[in-house]
C-alpha atoms as a PDB file:
ATOM      1  CA  UNK A   1      34.025   1.479 -49.383  1.00  0.00           C
ATOM      2  CA  UNK A   2      31.291  -0.957 -49.434  1.00  0.00           C
ATOM      3  CA  UNK A   3      29.564  -2.479 -53.225  1.00  0.00           C
ATOM      4  CA  UNK A   4      27.518  -0.267 -53.287  1.00  0.00           C
ATOM      5  CA  UNK A   5      29.227   3.226 -53.150  1.00  0.00           C
ATOM      6  CA  UNK A   6      30.469   5.160 -55.718  1.00  0.00           C
ATOM      7  CA  UNK A   7      34.448   5.630 -56.758  1.00  0.00           C
ATOM      8  CA  UNK A   8      34.427   9.344 -57.222  1.00  0.00           C
ATOM      9  CA  UNK A   9      37.807   9.053 -59.829  1.00  0.00           C
ATOM     10  CA  UNK A  10      40.881   7.591 -60.228  1.00  0.00           C
ATOM     11  CA  UNK A  11      44.493   9.159 -58.816  1.00  0.00           C
ATOM     12  CA  UNK A  12      47.590   8.168 -59.674  1.00  0.00           C
ATOM     13  CA  UNK A  13      50.014   9.646 -56.640  1.00  0.00           C
ATOM     14  CA  UNK A  14      54.195   9.654 -57.985  1.00  0.00           C
ATOM     15  CA  UNK A  15      56.269  10.716 -55.487  1.00  0.00           C
ATOM     16  CA  UNK A  16      59.818   9.278 -53.859  1.00  0.00           C
ATOM     17  CA  UNK A  17      58.492   9.574 -50.331  1.00  0.00           C
ATOM     18  CA  UNK A  18      56.150   6.377 -49.547  1.00  0.00           C
ATOM     19  CA  UNK A  19      55.121   6.706 -45.773  1.00  0.00           C
ATOM     20  CA  UNK A  20      53.110   9.956 -47.909  1.00  0.00           C
ATOM     21  CA  UNK A  21      52.389   7.341 -50.610  1.00  0.00           C
ATOM     22  CA  UNK A  22      50.717   4.947 -48.441  1.00  0.00           C
ATOM     23  CA  UNK A  23      49.279   8.084 -45.987  1.00  0.00           C
ATOM     24  CA  UNK A  24      47.867   9.327 -49.573  1.00  0.00           C
ATOM     25  CA  UNK A  25      46.411   6.302 -50.608  1.00  0.00           C
ATOM     26  CA  UNK A  26      44.621   4.864 -47.234  1.00  0.00           C
ATOM     27  CA  UNK A  27      43.438   8.874 -47.518  1.00  0.00           C
ATOM     28  CA  UNK A  28      41.865   9.102 -50.361  1.00  0.00           C
ATOM     29  CA  UNK A  29      40.278   5.556 -50.505  1.00  0.00           C
ATOM     30  CA  UNK A  30      38.317   6.455 -47.604  1.00  0.00           C
ATOM     31  CA  UNK A  31      37.355   9.446 -49.210  1.00  0.00           C
ATOM     32  CA  UNK A  32      36.061   7.307 -51.907  1.00  0.00           C
ATOM     33  CA  UNK A  33      39.065   8.024 -54.786  1.00  0.00           C
ATOM     34  CA  UNK A  34      40.680   4.471 -56.823  1.00  0.00           C
ATOM     35  CA  UNK A  35      43.848   5.598 -55.647  1.00  0.00           C
ATOM     36  CA  UNK A  36      47.203   4.227 -57.215  1.00  0.00           C
ATOM     37  CA  UNK A  37      51.293   5.434 -56.166  1.00  0.00           C
ATOM     38  CA  UNK A  38      54.439   5.501 -58.074  1.00  0.00           C
ATOM     39  CA  UNK A  39      57.416   5.860 -55.783  1.00  0.00           C
ATOM     40  CA  UNK A  40      58.950   7.662 -59.445  1.00  0.00           C
ATOM     41  CA  UNK A  41      58.546   8.882 -62.349  1.00  0.00           C
ATOM     42  CA  UNK A  42      59.743   6.290 -64.940  1.00  0.00           C
ATOM     43  CA  UNK A  43      57.293   4.000 -63.426  1.00  0.00           C
ATOM     44  CA  UNK A  44      54.691   6.139 -64.002  1.00  0.00           C
ATOM     45  CA  UNK A  45      55.516   6.126 -67.212  1.00  0.00           C
ATOM     46  CA  UNK A  46      55.784   2.585 -67.494  1.00  0.00           C
ATOM     47  CA  UNK A  47      52.622   1.666 -66.427  1.00  0.00           C
ATOM     48  CA  UNK A  48      50.078   3.991 -67.277  1.00  0.00           C
ATOM     49  CA  UNK A  49      48.731   5.309 -71.469  1.00  0.00           C
ATOM     50  CA  UNK A  50      48.127   8.385 -72.369  1.00  0.00           C
ATOM     51  CA  UNK A  51      44.723   6.892 -72.824  1.00  0.00           C
ATOM     52  CA  UNK A  52      43.843   5.677 -69.327  1.00  0.00           C
ATOM     53  CA  UNK A  53      42.236   8.614 -67.575  1.00  0.00           C
ATOM     54  CA  UNK A  54      42.784   9.911 -64.469  1.00  0.00           C
ATOM     55  CA  UNK A  55      44.059  13.077 -62.120  1.00  0.00           C
ATOM     56  CA  UNK A  56      47.885  12.984 -61.351  1.00  0.00           C
ATOM     57  CA  UNK A  57      49.340  14.102 -58.270  1.00  0.00           C
ATOM     58  CA  UNK A  58      52.816  14.693 -58.144  1.00  0.00           C
ATOM     59  CA  UNK A  59      55.541  15.722 -56.431  1.00  0.00           C
ATOM     60  CA  UNK A  60      57.853  18.412 -57.738  1.00  0.00           C
ATOM     61  CA  UNK A  61      61.614  16.978 -56.730  1.00  0.00           C
ATOM     62  CA  UNK A  62      63.000  13.270 -57.551  1.00  0.00           C
ATOM     63  CA  UNK A  63      66.149  11.910 -57.439  1.00  0.00           C
ATOM     64  CA  UNK A  64      67.453  12.558 -61.225  1.00  0.00           C
ATOM     65  CA  UNK A  65      64.669  13.742 -62.735  1.00  0.00           C
ATOM     66  CA  UNK A  66      61.675  16.403 -61.548  1.00  0.00           C
ATOM     67  CA  UNK A  67      57.919  16.794 -62.014  1.00  0.00           C
ATOM     68  CA  UNK A  68      58.159  19.344 -64.268  1.00  0.00           C
ATOM     69  CA  UNK A  69      60.210  17.713 -66.812  1.00  0.00           C
ATOM     70  CA  UNK A  70      57.398  14.670 -66.396  1.00  0.00           C
ATOM     71  CA  UNK A  71      54.633  17.290 -66.792  1.00  0.00           C
ATOM     72  CA  UNK A  72      57.230  18.813 -70.551  1.00  0.00           C
ATOM     73  CA  UNK A  73      57.032  14.306 -71.439  1.00  0.00           C
ATOM     74  CA  UNK A  74      53.230  14.148 -70.801  1.00  0.00           C
ATOM     75  CA  UNK A  75      52.462  17.497 -72.565  1.00  0.00           C
ATOM     76  CA  UNK A  76      54.708  16.138 -75.534  1.00  0.00           C
ATOM     77  CA  UNK A  77      52.842  12.511 -76.156  1.00  0.00           C
ATOM     78  CA  UNK A  78      49.717  14.773 -75.997  1.00  0.00           C
ATOM     79  CA  UNK A  79      48.806  13.175 -72.577  1.00  0.00           C
ATOM     80  CA  UNK A  80      46.025  15.775 -70.971  1.00  0.00           C
ATOM     81  CA  UNK A  81      45.366  14.807 -67.611  1.00  0.00           C
ATOM     82  CA  UNK A  82      44.339  17.495 -64.985  1.00  0.00           C
ATOM     83  CA  UNK A  83      48.627  17.504 -62.938  1.00  0.00           C
ATOM     84  CA  UNK A  84      48.416  18.551 -59.533  1.00  0.00           C
ATOM     85  CA  UNK A  85      51.836  19.263 -57.968  1.00  0.00           C
ATOM     86  CA  UNK A  86      53.108  18.827 -54.033  1.00  0.00           C
ATOM     87  CA  UNK A  87      56.423  20.846 -52.917  1.00  0.00           C
ATOM     88  CA  UNK A  88      57.597  21.011 -50.042  1.00  0.00           C
ATOM     89  CA  UNK A  89      58.813  24.383 -51.093  1.00  0.00           C
ATOM     90  CA  UNK A  90      56.473  27.295 -50.737  1.00  0.00           C
ATOM     91  CA  UNK A  91      57.830  29.571 -53.631  1.00  0.00           C
ATOM     92  CA  UNK A  92      56.112  31.633 -55.782  1.00  0.00           C
ATOM     93  CA  UNK A  93      58.268  31.368 -58.751  1.00  0.00           C
ATOM     94  CA  UNK A  94      58.342  27.460 -58.936  1.00  0.00           C
ATOM     95  CA  UNK A  95      54.361  27.297 -58.740  1.00  0.00           C
ATOM     96  CA  UNK A  96      54.681  30.182 -61.395  1.00  0.00           C
ATOM     97  CA  UNK A  97      56.519  27.277 -63.590  1.00  0.00           C
ATOM     98  CA  UNK A  98      53.835  24.851 -62.816  1.00  0.00           C
ATOM     99  CA  UNK A  99      50.382  26.493 -63.656  1.00  0.00           C
ATOM    100  CA  UNK A 100      52.447  28.339 -66.710  1.00  0.00           C
ATOM    101  CA  UNK A 101      53.103  24.868 -67.985  1.00  0.00           C
ATOM    102  CA  UNK A 102      50.003  23.990 -68.079  1.00  0.00           C
ATOM    103  CA  UNK A 103      49.819  22.603 -64.075  1.00  0.00           C
ATOM    104  CA  UNK A 104      46.296  22.498 -62.938  1.00  0.00           C
ATOM    105  CA  UNK A 105      46.670  23.185 -59.635  1.00  0.00           C
ATOM    106  CA  UNK A 106      50.001  23.532 -56.875  1.00  0.00           C
ATOM    107  CA  UNK A 107      50.138  22.012 -53.598  1.00  0.00           C
ATOM    108  CA  UNK A 108      52.317  23.256 -50.585  1.00  0.00           C
ATOM    109  CA  UNK A 109      52.807  19.958 -48.155  1.00  0.00           C
ATOM    110  CA  UNK A 110      52.115  19.859 -45.949  1.00  0.00           C
ATOM    111  CA  UNK A 111      48.095  20.093 -47.004  1.00  0.00           C
ATOM    112  CA  UNK A 112      45.176  20.377 -45.696  1.00  0.00           C
ATOM    113  CA  UNK A 113      42.711  16.988 -46.111  1.00  0.00           C
ATOM    114  CA  UNK A 114      40.276  19.614 -47.268  1.00  0.00           C
ATOM    115  CA  UNK A 115      42.629  21.481 -49.402  1.00  0.00           C
ATOM    116  CA  UNK A 116      43.942  17.972 -51.189  1.00  0.00           C
ATOM    117  CA  UNK A 117      39.634  16.778 -52.296  1.00  0.00           C
ATOM    118  CA  UNK A 118      38.162  20.031 -53.243  1.00  0.00           C
ATOM    119  CA  UNK A 119      41.226  20.043 -55.283  1.00  0.00           C
ATOM    120  CA  UNK A 120      40.699  16.914 -57.326  1.00  0.00           C
ATOM    121  CA  UNK A 121      37.020  17.574 -57.175  1.00  0.00           C
ATOM    122  CA  UNK A 122      37.159  20.574 -59.140  1.00  0.00           C
ATOM    123  CA  UNK A 123      40.110  18.360 -61.303  1.00  0.00           C
ATOM    124  CA  UNK A 124      37.485  15.264 -61.951  1.00  0.00           C
ATOM    125  CA  UNK A 125      34.803  17.388 -63.200  1.00  0.00           C
ATOM    126  CA  UNK A 126      37.399  18.481 -65.896  1.00  0.00           C
ATOM    127  CA  UNK A 127      38.799  14.822 -66.349  1.00  0.00           C
ATOM    128  CA  UNK A 128      35.722  14.077 -66.644  1.00  0.00           C
ATOM    129  CA  UNK A 129      34.536  16.586 -69.524  1.00  0.00           C
ATOM    130  CA  UNK A 130      37.740  15.824 -71.193  1.00  0.00           C
ATOM    131  CA  UNK A 131      37.437  11.859 -71.335  1.00  0.00           C
ATOM    132  CA  UNK A 132      33.146  12.602 -72.571  1.00  0.00           C
ATOM    133  CA  UNK A 133      34.576  15.234 -75.126  1.00  0.00           C
ATOM    134  CA  UNK A 134      37.561  11.922 -76.050  1.00  0.00           C
ATOM    135  CA  UNK A 135      34.034   9.708 -76.204  1.00  0.00           C
ATOM    136  CA  UNK A 136      32.251  12.127 -78.936  1.00  0.00           C
ATOM    137  CA  UNK A 137      35.499  12.637 -81.001  1.00  0.00           C
ATOM    138  CA  UNK A 138      35.674   8.787 -80.849  1.00  0.00           C
ATOM    139  CA  UNK A 139      31.953   8.276 -81.873  1.00  0.00           C
ATOM    140  CA  UNK A 140      32.421  10.490 -85.257  1.00  0.00           C
ATOM    141  CA  UNK A 141      35.456   8.812 -86.422  1.00  0.00           C
ATOM    142  CA  UNK A 142      34.104   5.703 -86.470  1.00  0.00           C
ATOM    143  CA  UNK A 143      31.046   7.102 -87.147  1.00  0.00           C
ATOM    144  CA  UNK A 144      32.404   8.826 -90.334  1.00  0.00           C
ATOM    145  CA  UNK A 145      34.977   5.636 -91.117  1.00  0.00           C
ATOM    146  CA  UNK A 146      31.624   3.522 -91.707  1.00  0.00           C
ATOM    147  CA  UNK A 147      30.521   5.392 -94.958  1.00  0.00           C
ATOM    148  CA  UNK A 148      30.626   4.120 -98.386  1.00  0.00           C
ATOM    149  CA  UNK A 149      33.201   6.079-101.029  1.00  0.00           C
ATOM    150  CA  UNK A 150      29.378   7.499-102.208  1.00  0.00           C
ATOM    151  CA  UNK A 151      28.210   7.803 -98.919  1.00  0.00           C
ATOM    152  CA  UNK A 152      31.271  10.053 -98.069  1.00  0.00           C
ATOM    153  CA  UNK A 153      31.233  11.655-101.651  1.00  0.00           C
ATOM    154  CA  UNK A 154      27.686  13.077-100.629  1.00  0.00           C
ATOM    155  CA  UNK A 155      28.650  13.894 -97.673  1.00  0.00           C
ATOM    156  CA  UNK A 156      31.517  16.519 -98.849  1.00  0.00           C
ATOM    157  CA  UNK A 157      28.822  17.777-101.133  1.00  0.00           C
ATOM    158  CA  UNK A 158      25.573  18.951 -98.561  1.00  0.00           C
ATOM    159  CA  UNK A 159      28.736  20.680 -96.345  1.00  0.00           C
ATOM    160  CA  UNK A 160      29.578  22.659 -99.103  1.00  0.00           C
ATOM    161  CA  UNK A 161      25.497  23.644 -99.110  1.00  0.00           C
ATOM    162  CA  UNK A 162      24.847  22.368-101.916  1.00  0.00           C
ATOM    163  CA  UNK A 163      20.960  20.498-102.761  1.00  0.00           C
ATOM    164  CA  UNK A 164      19.973  17.268-103.616  1.00  0.00           C
ATOM    165  CA  UNK A 165      20.029  18.095-107.898  1.00  0.00           C
ATOM    166  CA  UNK A 166      23.142  19.861-107.718  1.00  0.00           C
ATOM    167  CA  UNK A 167      25.149  16.883-105.796  1.00  0.00           C
ATOM    168  CA  UNK A 168      23.145  14.208-108.722  1.00  0.00           C
ATOM    169  CA  UNK A 169      24.363  16.071-111.394  1.00  0.00           C
ATOM    170  CA  UNK A 170      27.856  16.327-110.141  1.00  0.00           C
ATOM    171  CA  UNK A 171      28.115  13.090-108.934  1.00  0.00           C
ATOM    172  CA  UNK A 172      25.965  11.978-111.810  1.00  0.00           C
ATOM    173  CA  UNK A 173      23.570   9.798-110.029  1.00  0.00           C
ATOM    174  CA  UNK A 174      19.888   9.957-109.924  1.00  0.00           C
ATOM    175  CA  UNK A 175      18.098  12.349-107.555  1.00  0.00           C
ATOM    176  CA  UNK A 176      16.510   9.541-105.667  1.00  0.00           C
ATOM    177  CA  UNK A 177      19.843   7.778-105.647  1.00  0.00           C
ATOM    178  CA  UNK A 178      21.933  10.540-103.681  1.00  0.00           C
ATOM    179  CA  UNK A 179      18.732  10.871-100.995  1.00  0.00           C
ATOM    180  CA  UNK A 180      19.166   7.325-100.609  1.00  0.00           C
ATOM    181  CA  UNK A 181      22.601   7.469 -99.684  1.00  0.00           C
ATOM    182  CA  UNK A 182      21.666  10.889 -97.839  1.00  0.00           C
ATOM    183  CA  UNK A 183      19.443   9.346 -95.354  1.00  0.00           C
ATOM    184  CA  UNK A 184      22.412   6.621 -94.929  1.00  0.00           C
ATOM    185  CA  UNK A 185      24.820   9.221 -94.131  1.00  0.00           C
ATOM    186  CA  UNK A 186      22.475  11.312 -91.855  1.00  0.00           C
ATOM    187  CA  UNK A 187      21.699   8.737 -90.281  1.00  0.00           C
ATOM    188  CA  UNK A 188      25.599   6.891 -90.325  1.00  0.00           C
ATOM    189  CA  UNK A 189      26.638  10.353 -88.209  1.00  0.00           C
ATOM    190  CA  UNK A 190      23.811  10.437 -86.228  1.00  0.00           C
ATOM    191  CA  UNK A 191      23.281  14.399 -87.330  1.00  0.00           C
ATOM    192  CA  UNK A 192      19.649  15.747 -87.412  1.00  0.00           C
ATOM    193  CA  UNK A 193      20.054  18.360 -89.457  1.00  0.00           C
ATOM    194  CA  UNK A 194      22.790  20.147 -91.928  1.00  0.00           C
ATOM    195  CA  UNK A 195      24.052  22.405 -89.879  1.00  0.00           C
ATOM    196  CA  UNK A 196      24.398  19.872 -86.902  1.00  0.00           C
ATOM    197  CA  UNK A 197      26.676  17.613 -89.705  1.00  0.00           C
ATOM    198  CA  UNK A 198      28.730  20.844 -90.824  1.00  0.00           C
ATOM    199  CA  UNK A 199      29.726  21.130 -86.665  1.00  0.00           C
ATOM    200  CA  UNK A 200      31.272  17.158 -87.118  1.00  0.00           C
ATOM    201  CA  UNK A 201      32.869  17.744 -90.270  1.00  0.00           C
ATOM    202  CA  UNK A 202      35.202  20.530 -88.858  1.00  0.00           C
ATOM    203  CA  UNK A 203      35.816  18.164 -85.389  1.00  0.00           C
ATOM    204  CA  UNK A 204      36.586  15.505 -88.175  1.00  0.00           C
ATOM    205  CA  UNK A 205      38.971  18.253 -89.863  1.00  0.00           C
ATOM    206  CA  UNK A 206      40.883  19.330 -87.213  1.00  0.00           C
ATOM    207  CA  UNK A 207      41.902  15.788 -86.308  1.00  0.00           C
END
């Protein structure tokens, strides 16, 4: 790739076949992907954190471990990256198990380059959406944490549907003071309306 080309996404390839790892790294790198390869599930787990974005292209069977077991461990750590399984066995039961476990898709070796690129492209769209969601969750949390105790209290009253006069009475404050706290709180939360604030508050409650 040249310096002006855009990386299509990040892919982690985990397989104990070193020849396949090399071939996939060359293929996907040439197609515009950022690729990292791992020869074992333990190697991948030791080097990649759940917070690191990227699609996982994962073999099903390893000595002493399976891709399905790795997927289960990732799920337990709330690692929601798209997982695409690769296998040399075209078995319906195995495919069903993988999909039920939350796999994004399933490829039977040897698979065509076109099929691989197509499924990675679809998975990349999901990964981008999830990353945007994670970024927005982080922004909301940081905004909420930046509120003063008074602003936090005012927010709780506003999302409960109370008017400034009612909030002032409940908090034993002047109404003008409530308006100031409310305006600052809305600005920090980047809420354009009470309805928008309520939606943000609901997301905070689900943390």
